[in-house]
PDB file of C-alpha atoms and ligand atoms in Angstrom:
ATOM      1  CA  MET A   1       9.846  -2.533 -24.698  1.00  0.00           C
ATOM      2  CA  SER A   2      13.305  -1.002 -24.651  1.00  0.00           C
ATOM      3  CA  GLN A   3      16.295  -3.305 -24.590  1.00  0.00           C
ATOM      4  CA  HIS A   4      17.370  -1.898 -21.225  1.00  0.00           C
ATOM      5  CA  LEU A   5      13.980  -2.617 -19.654  1.00  0.00           C
ATOM      6  CA  GLN A   6      13.934  -6.096 -21.125  1.00  0.00           C
ATOM      7  CA  SER A   7      17.355  -7.004 -19.735  1.00  0.00           C
ATOM      8  CA  ALA A   8      16.415  -5.537 -16.336  1.00  0.00           C
ATOM      9  CA  ALA A   9      13.208  -7.598 -16.411  1.00  0.00           C
ATOM     10  CA  ARG A  10      15.216 -10.749 -17.230  1.00  0.00           C
ATOM     11  CA  HIS A  11      17.494 -10.067 -14.262  1.00  0.00           C
ATOM     12  CA  ALA A  12      14.402  -9.604 -12.075  1.00  0.00           C
ATOM     13  CA  ALA A  13      12.923 -12.880 -13.328  1.00  0.00           C
ATOM     14  CA  GLU A  14      16.151 -14.709 -12.397  1.00  0.00           C
ATOM     15  CA  LEU A  15      16.013 -13.241  -8.882  1.00  0.00           C
ATOM     16  CA  ILE A  16      12.410 -14.447  -8.550  1.00  0.00           C
ATOM     17  CA  GLU A  17      13.253 -17.944  -9.822  1.00  0.00           C
ATOM     18  CA  GLN A  18      16.028 -18.459  -7.241  1.00  0.00           C
ATOM     19  CA  ALA A  19      14.056 -17.125  -4.245  1.00  0.00           C
ATOM     20  CA  ASP A  20      12.238 -19.135  -1.566  1.00  0.00           C
ATOM     21  CA  ALA A  21       9.978 -16.277  -0.450  1.00  0.00           C
ATOM     22  CA  LEU A  22       8.412 -13.209  -2.060  1.00  0.00           C
ATOM     23  CA  ILE A  23       8.290  -9.960  -0.138  1.00  0.00           C
ATOM     24  CA  ILE A  24       6.116  -7.317  -1.751  1.00  0.00           C
ATOM     25  CA  ALA A  25       6.866  -3.772  -0.573  1.00  0.00           C
ATOM     26  CA  ALA A  26       4.443  -1.255  -2.066  1.00  0.00           C
ATOM     27  CA  GLY A  27       4.097   2.530  -1.942  1.00  0.00           C
ATOM     28  CA  ALA A  28       1.685   4.993  -3.548  1.00  0.00           C
ATOM     29  CA  GLY A  29       2.924   4.216  -7.073  1.00  0.00           C
ATOM     30  CA  MET A  30       1.360   0.736  -6.864  1.00  0.00           C
ATOM     31  CA  GLY A  31      -2.179   2.140  -6.932  1.00  0.00           C
ATOM     32  CA  VAL A  32      -1.735   4.716  -9.695  1.00  0.00           C
ATOM     33  CA  ASP A  33      -2.136   2.136 -12.479  1.00  0.00           C
ATOM     34  CA  SER A  34      -5.515   1.105 -11.028  1.00  0.00           C
ATOM     35  CA  GLY A  35      -6.591   4.719 -11.581  1.00  0.00           C
ATOM     36  CA  LEU A  36      -6.095   5.920  -7.995  1.00  0.00           C
ATOM     37  CA  PRO A  37      -4.982   9.537  -7.534  1.00  0.00           C
ATOM     38  CA  ASP A  38      -1.395  10.304  -6.558  1.00  0.00           C
ATOM     39  CA  PHE A  39      -1.281  12.907  -3.777  1.00  0.00           C
ATOM     40  CA  ARG A  40       2.378  13.768  -4.149  1.00  0.00           C
ATOM     41  CA  GLY A  41       2.917  17.385  -5.066  1.00  0.00           C
ATOM     42  CA  LYS A  42       0.378  20.097  -4.330  1.00  0.00           C
ATOM     43  CA  GLU A  43      -0.914  20.215  -7.898  1.00  0.00           C
ATOM     44  CA  GLY A  44      -1.598  16.477  -8.043  1.00  0.00           C
ATOM     45  CA  PHE A  45      -3.560  16.667  -4.822  1.00  0.00           C
ATOM     46  CA  TRP A  46      -5.541  19.762  -5.800  1.00  0.00           C
ATOM     47  CA  ASN A  47      -6.349  18.371  -9.232  1.00  0.00           C
ATOM     48  CA  ALA A  48      -8.034  15.468  -7.441  1.00  0.00           C
ATOM     49  CA  TYR A  49      -9.772  17.790  -4.924  1.00  0.00           C
ATOM     50  CA  PRO A  50     -10.489  21.167  -6.588  1.00  0.00           C
ATOM     51  CA  ALA A  51     -12.667  22.279  -3.664  1.00  0.00           C
ATOM     52  CA  LEU A  52      -9.635  22.038  -1.379  1.00  0.00           C
ATOM     53  CA  ARG A  53      -7.590  24.130  -3.795  1.00  0.00           C
ATOM     54  CA  GLU A  54     -10.212  26.878  -3.532  1.00  0.00           C
ATOM     55  CA  ALA A  55     -10.119  26.618   0.259  1.00  0.00           C
ATOM     56  CA  GLY A  56      -6.285  26.638   0.252  1.00  0.00           C
ATOM     57  CA  ILE A  57      -6.158  23.313   2.100  1.00  0.00           C
ATOM     58  CA  ASP A  58      -3.228  21.040   1.177  1.00  0.00           C
ATOM     59  CA  PHE A  59      -2.874  17.280   1.750  1.00  0.00           C
ATOM     60  CA  GLN A  60      -1.079  17.713   5.088  1.00  0.00           C
ATOM     61  CA  ARG A  61      -3.920  19.803   6.448  1.00  0.00           C
ATOM     62  CA  ALA A  62      -6.773  17.719   5.002  1.00  0.00           C
ATOM     63  CA  ALA A  63      -5.176  14.575   6.423  1.00  0.00           C
ATOM     64  CA  SER A  64      -4.881  15.692  10.040  1.00  0.00           C
ATOM     65  CA  PRO A  65      -6.770  15.046  13.292  1.00  0.00           C
ATOM     66  CA  ALA A  66      -6.935  18.844  13.742  1.00  0.00           C
ATOM     67  CA  THR A  67      -9.166  19.111  10.658  1.00  0.00           C
ATOM     68  CA  PHE A  68     -11.488  16.402  12.033  1.00  0.00           C
ATOM     69  CA  ARG A  69     -11.826  18.555  15.167  1.00  0.00           C
ATOM     70  CA  ALA A  70     -12.237  21.859  13.306  1.00  0.00           C
ATOM     71  CA  ASP A  71     -14.506  20.765  10.433  1.00  0.00           C
ATOM     72  CA  ALA A  72     -15.658  17.131  10.547  1.00  0.00           C
ATOM     73  CA  ALA A  73     -17.802  17.414   7.399  1.00  0.00           C
ATOM     74  CA  LEU A  74     -14.789  18.565   5.388  1.00  0.00           C
ATOM     75  CA  ALA A  75     -12.386  15.959   6.813  1.00  0.00           C
ATOM     76  CA  TRP A  76     -14.962  13.232   6.229  1.00  0.00           C
ATOM     77  CA  GLY A  77     -15.727  14.702   2.792  1.00  0.00           C
ATOM     78  CA  PHE A  78     -12.111  13.993   1.894  1.00  0.00           C
ATOM     79  CA  TYR A  79     -11.834  10.559   3.550  1.00  0.00           C
ATOM     80  CA  GLY A  80     -15.405   9.549   2.651  1.00  0.00           C
ATOM     81  CA  HIS A  81     -14.701  10.180  -1.019  1.00  0.00           C
ATOM     82  CA  ARG A  82     -11.537   8.090  -0.799  1.00  0.00           C
ATOM     83  CA  LEU A  83     -13.317   5.308   1.085  1.00  0.00           C
ATOM     84  CA  ASN A  84     -15.954   5.100  -1.656  1.00  0.00           C
ATOM     85  CA  LEU A  85     -13.256   5.196  -4.340  1.00  0.00           C
ATOM     86  CA  TYR A  86     -11.158   2.430  -2.760  1.00  0.00           C
ATOM     87  CA  ARG A  87     -14.246   0.253  -2.274  1.00  0.00           C
ATOM     88  CA  GLN A  88     -15.030   0.453  -5.993  1.00  0.00           C
ATOM     89  CA  VAL A  89     -11.670   0.407  -7.734  1.00  0.00           C
ATOM     90  CA  GLN A  90     -10.529  -2.685  -9.597  1.00  0.00           C
ATOM     91  CA  PRO A  91      -6.899  -3.561  -8.749  1.00  0.00           C
ATOM     92  CA  HIS A  92      -4.729  -3.714 -11.905  1.00  0.00           C
ATOM     93  CA  PRO A  93      -3.449  -7.114 -13.156  1.00  0.00           C
ATOM     94  CA  GLY A  94      -0.045  -6.612 -11.483  1.00  0.00           C
ATOM     95  CA  PHE A  95      -1.637  -7.593  -8.154  1.00  0.00           C
ATOM     96  CA  ALA A  96      -2.703 -11.017  -9.459  1.00  0.00           C
ATOM     97  CA  TRP A  97       0.739 -11.668 -10.964  1.00  0.00           C
ATOM     98  CA  LEU A  98       2.428 -10.910  -7.650  1.00  0.00           C
ATOM     99  CA  ARG A  99       0.086 -13.245  -5.797  1.00  0.00           C
ATOM    100  CA  THR A 100       0.693 -16.034  -8.327  1.00  0.00           C
ATOM    101  CA  TRP A 101       4.472 -15.673  -8.080  1.00  0.00           C
ATOM    102  CA  GLY A 102       4.326 -15.620  -4.276  1.00  0.00           C
ATOM    103  CA  GLU A 103       2.174 -18.744  -4.161  1.00  0.00           C
ATOM    104  CA  ARG A 104       4.754 -20.656  -6.185  1.00  0.00           C
ATOM    105  CA  MET A 105       7.519 -20.014  -3.658  1.00  0.00           C
ATOM    106  CA  LEU A 106       8.478 -22.505  -0.936  1.00  0.00           C
ATOM    107  CA  HIS A 107       7.571 -20.141   1.911  1.00  0.00           C
ATOM    108  CA  GLY A 108       4.972 -18.076   0.057  1.00  0.00           C
ATOM    109  CA  TRP A 109       4.730 -14.307   0.298  1.00  0.00           C
ATOM    110  CA  THR A 110       4.116 -11.311   2.516  1.00  0.00           C
ATOM    111  CA  VAL A 111       3.098  -7.700   1.828  1.00  0.00           C
ATOM    112  CA  PHE A 112       4.420  -4.522   3.452  1.00  0.00           C
ATOM    113  CA  THR A 113       2.631  -1.369   2.315  1.00  0.00           C
ATOM    114  CA  SER A 114       2.275   2.271   3.288  1.00  0.00           C
ATOM    115  CA  ASN A 115      -0.958   2.400   1.291  1.00  0.00           C
ATOM    116  CA  VAL A 116      -4.156   2.631   3.321  1.00  0.00           C
ATOM    117  CA  ASP A 117      -6.457   1.682   0.430  1.00  0.00           C
ATOM    118  CA  GLY A 118      -6.859  -2.077   1.066  1.00  0.00           C
ATOM    119  CA  GLN A 119      -6.123  -2.938  -2.572  1.00  0.00           C
ATOM    120  CA  PHE A 120      -4.083  -6.053  -1.769  1.00  0.00           C
ATOM    121  CA  GLN A 121      -7.004  -7.549   0.164  1.00  0.00           C
ATOM    122  CA  ARG A 122      -9.374  -6.576  -2.660  1.00  0.00           C
ATOM    123  CA  ALA A 123      -7.052  -8.398  -5.077  1.00  0.00           C
ATOM    124  CA  GLY A 124      -7.385 -11.596  -3.031  1.00  0.00           C
ATOM    125  CA  PHE A 125      -4.315 -11.396  -0.773  1.00  0.00           C
ATOM    126  CA  ALA A 126      -5.020 -13.050   2.601  1.00  0.00           C
ATOM    127  CA  PRO A 127      -5.397 -10.189   5.143  1.00  0.00           C
ATOM    128  CA  GLU A 128      -3.265 -11.958   7.775  1.00  0.00           C
ATOM    129  CA  GLN A 129      -0.229 -11.731   5.475  1.00  0.00           C
ATOM    130  CA  VAL A 130      -0.491  -7.988   4.821  1.00  0.00           C
ATOM    131  CA  HIS A 131       1.233  -5.382   6.997  1.00  0.00           C
ATOM    132  CA  GLU A 132      -0.285  -1.916   6.546  1.00  0.00           C
ATOM    133  CA  CYS A 133       2.306   0.277   8.267  1.00  0.00           C
ATOM    134  CA  HIS A 134       0.147   3.432   8.107  1.00  0.00           C
ATOM    135  CA  GLY A 135      -3.167   1.730   8.904  1.00  0.00           C
ATOM    136  CA  SER A 136      -6.266   1.215   6.779  1.00  0.00           C
ATOM    137  CA  ILE A 137      -9.087   3.450   5.605  1.00  0.00           C
ATOM    138  CA  HIS A 138     -11.417   0.450   5.962  1.00  0.00           C
ATOM    139  CA  HIS A 139     -11.069   0.648   9.754  1.00  0.00           C
ATOM    140  CA  LEU A 140     -12.141   3.311  12.245  1.00  0.00           C
ATOM    141  CA  GLN A 141     -11.100   4.535  15.682  1.00  0.00           C
ATOM    142  CA  CYS A 142     -12.306   7.170  18.166  1.00  0.00           C
ATOM    143  CA  LEU A 143     -11.054  10.708  17.420  1.00  0.00           C
ATOM    144  CA  GLY A 144     -10.497  11.384  21.150  1.00  0.00           C
ATOM    145  CA  PRO A 145      -9.515   8.637  21.465  1.00  0.00           C
ATOM    146  CA  CYS A 146     -11.408   7.288  24.487  1.00  0.00           C
ATOM    147  CA  SER A 147      -9.989   3.767  24.077  1.00  0.00           C
ATOM    148  CA  GLU A 148      -7.692   1.648  21.928  1.00  0.00           C
ATOM    149  CA  ALA A 149     -10.650   0.184  19.997  1.00  0.00           C
ATOM    150  CA  ILE A 150     -10.411  -0.294  16.216  1.00  0.00           C
ATOM    151  CA  TRP A 151     -13.443  -1.430  14.249  1.00  0.00           C
ATOM    152  CA  SER A 152     -14.475  -2.037  10.642  1.00  0.00           C
ATOM    153  CA  ALA A 153     -15.785   0.859   8.536  1.00  0.00           C
ATOM    154  CA  GLN A 154     -18.082  -1.469   6.599  1.00  0.00           C
ATOM    155  CA  ASP A 155     -21.317  -0.118   8.139  1.00  0.00           C
ATOM    156  CA  PHE A 156     -20.502   3.452   7.120  1.00  0.00           C
ATOM    157  CA  ALA A 157     -21.621   4.499   3.619  1.00  0.00           C
ATOM    158  CA  PRO A 158     -20.380   8.061   3.071  1.00  0.00           C
ATOM    159  CA  GLN A 159     -22.489  10.407   0.954  1.00  0.00           C
ATOM    160  CA  VAL A 160     -20.172  13.107  -0.318  1.00  0.00           C
ATOM    161  CA  ASP A 161     -20.759  16.351  -2.175  1.00  0.00           C
ATOM    162  CA  GLU A 162     -17.619  15.989  -4.285  1.00  0.00           C
ATOM    163  CA  GLY A 163     -17.765  19.515  -5.694  1.00  0.00           C
ATOM    164  CA  ARG A 164     -17.572  20.967  -2.169  1.00  0.00           C
ATOM    165  CA  CYS A 165     -15.673  18.061  -0.574  1.00  0.00           C
ATOM    166  CA  ARG A 166     -18.211  17.767   2.258  1.00  0.00           C
ATOM    167  CA  LEU A 167     -19.901  14.809   3.897  1.00  0.00           C
ATOM    168  CA  LEU A 168     -23.680  15.042   3.539  1.00  0.00           C
ATOM    169  CA  ASN A 169     -24.783  12.271   5.905  1.00  0.00           C
ATOM    170  CA  VAL A 170     -24.031  11.666   9.576  1.00  0.00           C
ATOM    171  CA  PRO A 171     -20.351  10.841  10.204  1.00  0.00           C
ATOM    172  CA  PRO A 172     -19.491   7.604  12.022  1.00  0.00           C
ATOM    173  CA  SER A 173     -19.335   7.733  15.794  1.00  0.00           C
ATOM    174  CA  CYS A 174     -17.429   5.878  18.494  1.00  0.00           C
ATOM    175  CA  PRO A 175     -19.477   2.974  19.950  1.00  0.00           C
ATOM    176  CA  HIS A 176     -17.886   3.554  23.379  1.00  0.00           C
ATOM    177  CA  CYS A 177     -18.216   7.319  23.997  1.00  0.00           C
ATOM    178  CA  GLY A 178     -20.472   8.473  21.137  1.00  0.00           C
ATOM    179  CA  GLY A 179     -17.848  10.980  19.936  1.00  0.00           C
ATOM    180  CA  LEU A 180     -16.678  11.411  16.369  1.00  0.00           C
ATOM    181  CA  ALA A 181     -14.877   8.486  14.711  1.00  0.00           C
ATOM    182  CA  ARG A 182     -12.001   8.873  12.243  1.00  0.00           C
ATOM    183  CA  PRO A 183     -10.129   6.517   9.910  1.00  0.00           C
ATOM    184  CA  ASN A 184      -7.548   4.292  11.625  1.00  0.00           C
ATOM    185  CA  ILE A 185      -4.803   5.845   9.497  1.00  0.00           C
ATOM    186  CA  LEU A 186      -1.590   7.539  10.594  1.00  0.00           C
ATOM    187  CA  MET A 187      -2.182  11.175   9.615  1.00  0.00           C
ATOM    188  CA  PHE A 188       0.023  14.262   9.705  1.00  0.00           C
ATOM    189  CA  GLY A 189       0.614  15.694  13.188  1.00  0.00           C
ATOM    190  CA  ASP A 190      -1.097  12.614  14.578  1.00  0.00           C
ATOM    191  CA  GLY A 191      -0.316  11.643  18.169  1.00  0.00           C
ATOM    192  CA  ALA A 192      -3.550   9.689  18.574  1.00  0.00           C
ATOM    193  CA  TRP A 193      -3.324   6.998  15.898  1.00  0.00           C
ATOM    194  CA  ILE A 194      -4.091   3.602  17.443  1.00  0.00           C
ATOM    195  CA  ALA A 195      -1.303   1.380  16.093  1.00  0.00           C
ATOM    196  CA  ASP A 196      -2.403  -1.943  17.647  1.00  0.00           C
ATOM    197  CA  ARG A 197      -3.769  -3.474  14.441  1.00  0.00           C
ATOM    198  CA  SER A 198      -0.696  -2.496  12.422  1.00  0.00           C
ATOM    199  CA  ARG A 199       1.599  -3.693  15.231  1.00  0.00           C
ATOM    200  CA  ALA A 200      -0.093  -7.109  15.298  1.00  0.00           C
ATOM    201  CA  GLN A 201       0.400  -7.359  11.523  1.00  0.00           C
ATOM    202  CA  GLU A 202       4.052  -6.412  11.993  1.00  0.00           C
ATOM    203  CA  GLN A 203       4.582  -9.136  14.608  1.00  0.00           C
ATOM    204  CA  ARG A 204       3.012 -11.814  12.382  1.00  0.00           C
ATOM    205  CA  GLN A 205       5.249 -10.677   9.543  1.00  0.00           C
ATOM    206  CA  ALA A 206       8.408 -10.689  11.682  1.00  0.00           C
ATOM    207  CA  HIS A 207       7.595 -14.226  12.832  1.00  0.00           C
ATOM    208  CA  TRP A 208       7.102 -15.413   9.239  1.00  0.00           C
ATOM    209  CA  LEU A 209      10.376 -13.796   8.150  1.00  0.00           C
ATOM    210  CA  GLN A 210      12.275 -16.071  10.558  1.00  0.00           C
ATOM    211  CA  SER A 211      11.484 -19.045   8.296  1.00  0.00           C
ATOM    212  CA  VAL A 212      12.786 -17.648   4.990  1.00  0.00           C
ATOM    213  CA  ARG A 213      16.312 -18.186   3.624  1.00  0.00           C
ATOM    214  CA  ARG A 214      16.469 -16.584   0.157  1.00  0.00           C
ATOM    215  CA  PRO A 215      13.886 -13.798   0.051  1.00  0.00           C
ATOM    216  CA  VAL A 216      13.430 -11.494  -2.905  1.00  0.00           C
ATOM    217  CA  VAL A 217      11.865  -8.080  -2.348  1.00  0.00           C
ATOM    218  CA  ILE A 218       9.805  -6.539  -5.135  1.00  0.00           C
ATOM    219  CA  GLU A 219       9.527  -2.878  -4.140  1.00  0.00           C
ATOM    220  CA  ILE A 220       6.975  -0.969  -6.170  1.00  0.00           C
ATOM    221  CA  GLY A 221       6.247   2.743  -6.425  1.00  0.00           C
ATOM    222  CA  ALA A 222       7.924   3.668  -3.134  1.00  0.00           C
ATOM    223  CA  GLY A 223       9.759   6.990  -3.234  1.00  0.00           C
ATOM    224  CA  THR A 224      12.142   8.591  -0.787  1.00  0.00           C
ATOM    225  CA  ALA A 225       9.590  11.242   0.275  1.00  0.00           C
ATOM    226  CA  VAL A 226       7.686   8.751   2.488  1.00  0.00           C
ATOM    227  CA  PRO A 227      10.581   6.421   3.315  1.00  0.00           C
ATOM    228  CA  SER A 228       8.872   3.684   5.425  1.00  0.00           C
ATOM    229  CA  VAL A 229       8.676   1.208   2.535  1.00  0.00           C
ATOM    230  CA  ARG A 230      12.293   1.794   1.499  1.00  0.00           C
ATOM    231  CA  TRP A 231      13.480   1.314   5.082  1.00  0.00           C
ATOM    232  CA  PHE A 232      11.637  -1.986   5.163  1.00  0.00           C
ATOM    233  CA  SER A 233      13.245  -3.143   1.883  1.00  0.00           C
ATOM    234  CA  GLN A 234      16.713  -2.222   3.197  1.00  0.00           C
ATOM    235  CA  SER A 235      16.107  -4.103   6.433  1.00  0.00           C
ATOM    236  CA  ILE A 236      15.243  -7.292   4.524  1.00  0.00           C
ATOM    237  CA  ILE A 237      18.450  -6.998   2.514  1.00  0.00           C
ATOM    238  CA  HIS A 238      20.596  -6.376   5.593  1.00  0.00           C
ATOM    239  CA  GLU A 239      19.015  -8.815   8.020  1.00  0.00           C
ATOM    240  CA  PHE A 240      18.002 -11.664   5.708  1.00  0.00           C
ATOM    241  CA  GLY A 241      20.434 -11.334   2.805  1.00  0.00           C
ATOM    242  CA  GLY A 242      17.585 -10.751   0.392  1.00  0.00           C
ATOM    243  CA  ARG A 243      17.787  -9.384  -3.139  1.00  0.00           C
ATOM    244  CA  LEU A 244      15.917  -6.305  -4.349  1.00  0.00           C
ATOM    245  CA  ILE A 245      13.835  -5.630  -7.460  1.00  0.00           C
ATOM    246  CA  ARG A 246      12.938  -1.944  -7.430  1.00  0.00           C
ATOM    247  CA  ILE A 247      10.199  -0.730  -9.775  1.00  0.00           C
ATOM    248  CA  ASN A 248      10.113   3.056  -9.815  1.00  0.00           C
ATOM    249  CA  PRO A 249       9.946   5.490 -12.761  1.00  0.00           C
ATOM    250  CA  THR A 250      12.235   8.102 -11.170  1.00  0.00           C
ATOM    251  CA  GLU A 251      14.090   6.641  -8.145  1.00  0.00           C
ATOM    252  CA  PHE A 252      15.204   3.245  -9.435  1.00  0.00           C
ATOM    253  CA  ASN A 253      18.830   2.992  -8.231  1.00  0.00           C
ATOM    254  CA  VAL A 254      19.657  -0.169  -6.280  1.00  0.00           C
ATOM    255  CA  PRO A 255      22.301  -0.847  -3.596  1.00  0.00           C
ATOM    256  CA  THR A 256      24.343  -3.561  -5.373  1.00  0.00           C
ATOM    257  CA  PRO A 257      24.862  -4.956  -8.890  1.00  0.00           C
ATOM    258  CA  HIS A 258      23.062  -8.143  -7.729  1.00  0.00           C
ATOM    259  CA  ASP A 259      19.876  -6.098  -7.347  1.00  0.00           C
ATOM    260  CA  VAL A 260      17.941  -4.546 -10.208  1.00  0.00           C
ATOM    261  CA  GLY A 261      15.912  -1.411 -10.858  1.00  0.00           C
ATOM    262  CA  LEU A 262      13.179  -1.113 -13.483  1.00  0.00           C
ATOM    263  CA  PRO A 263      12.716   2.576 -14.412  1.00  0.00           C
ATOM    264  CA  VAL A 264       8.962   2.359 -15.076  1.00  0.00           C
ATOM    265  CA  GLY A 265       5.602   2.366 -13.297  1.00  0.00           C
ATOM    266  CA  ALA A 266       4.060  -0.599 -11.452  1.00  0.00           C
ATOM    267  CA  LEU A 267       2.044  -2.222 -14.227  1.00  0.00           C
ATOM    268  CA  PRO A 268       4.598  -1.889 -17.068  1.00  0.00           C
ATOM    269  CA  GLY A 269       7.335  -3.091 -14.687  1.00  0.00           C
ATOM    270  CA  LEU A 270       5.426  -6.139 -13.499  1.00  0.00           C
ATOM    271  CA  SER A 271       4.266  -7.037 -17.005  1.00  0.00           C
ATOM    272  CA  ALA A 272       7.878  -6.806 -18.270  1.00  0.00           C
ATOM    273  CA  ILE A 273       8.899  -9.288 -15.551  1.00  0.00           C
ATOM    274  CA  ALA A 274       5.905 -11.540 -16.285  1.00  0.00           C
ATOM    275  CA  ALA A 275       7.018 -11.713 -19.922  1.00  0.00           C
ATOM    276  CA  GLU A 276      10.422 -13.042 -18.812  1.00  0.00           C
ATOM    277  CA  LEU A 277       9.126 -15.691 -16.400  1.00  0.00           C
ATOM    278  CA  GLY A 278       8.384 -19.178 -17.711  1.00  0.00           C
ATOM    279  CA  SER A 279       4.786 -20.285 -18.208  1.00  0.00           C
ATOM    280  CA  GLU A 280       4.945 -22.427 -15.036  1.00  0.00           C
ATOM    281  CA  TRP A 281       4.807 -19.166 -13.066  1.00  0.00           C
ATOM    282  CA  PHE A 282       1.281 -18.454 -14.248  1.00  0.00           C
ATOM    283  CA  PHE A 283      -0.685 -21.447 -13.029  1.00  0.00           C
ATOM    284  CA  PRO A 284      -0.625 -21.813  -9.258  1.00  0.00           C
ATOM    285  CA  SER A 285      -3.154 -24.672  -9.423  1.00  0.00           C
ATOM    286  CA  ASP A 286      -0.484 -26.814 -11.152  1.00  0.00           C
ATOM    287  CA  LEU A 287       1.299 -27.024  -7.812  1.00  0.00           C
ATOM    288  CA  ALA A 288      -1.327 -29.401  -6.475  1.00  0.00           C
TER     289      ALA A 288
HETATM  290 ZN1   ZN B 301     -14.679   7.163  21.936  1.00  0.00          ZN
END
């Protein structure tokens, strides 16, 4: 570990030790160390989906309600593959560290994420304390939509021809009108996303935030290209006087000298901080 990273990690550990609440703000970079693909940049996306490169379809087009209308087997080929992937992937150890640190704080923790992959819940985070601002791939809604209904995707097992990026089995349908169902995710050019589930999560989170006094935000893998997570981090600093630990390999600048940036990826950043925290931060059961 470089000396710079080590001293940044020590600063981060001090911010964690003085805080009464942990706010985890995670973007796409959080999942990369679990082996999930990063869709930023055309090449990254097409390397993950070569069939879409051949068809000249970029991420913005694949992830749009228009593509569900034009070619459901292709749209569900893309989302079905991701659904299968996210159901199988093992979250990296950074998730468990974050949960342990949050559990040691007076007011506990909350999660704000633009990721739709459900990895925090898979890593054992209580679903009622997670705010998924762009929705979740593990939930469905009507493509129409005919109603505001949102339901679990658990009964749908996609069979995907990965080479052609096409769904082979019958896509899920709306239980109310029988039309095509789609993931309950905010897509590009999407005026029909049902935000009720995400809004309820947001309200629970806002209520919880009223109780905290010295929050620390650990922001992980959230770039300026999709700024929702960064806006959330800033709002915590402005409204609640929180401090910021920003883990990001390229965009790691922080607003004040009291805050700290770690210029690395999620897992190396979190493990550097873990190495600087005392052993009492590793055994939540000791609290009892
Ligand atoms: Zn419907």
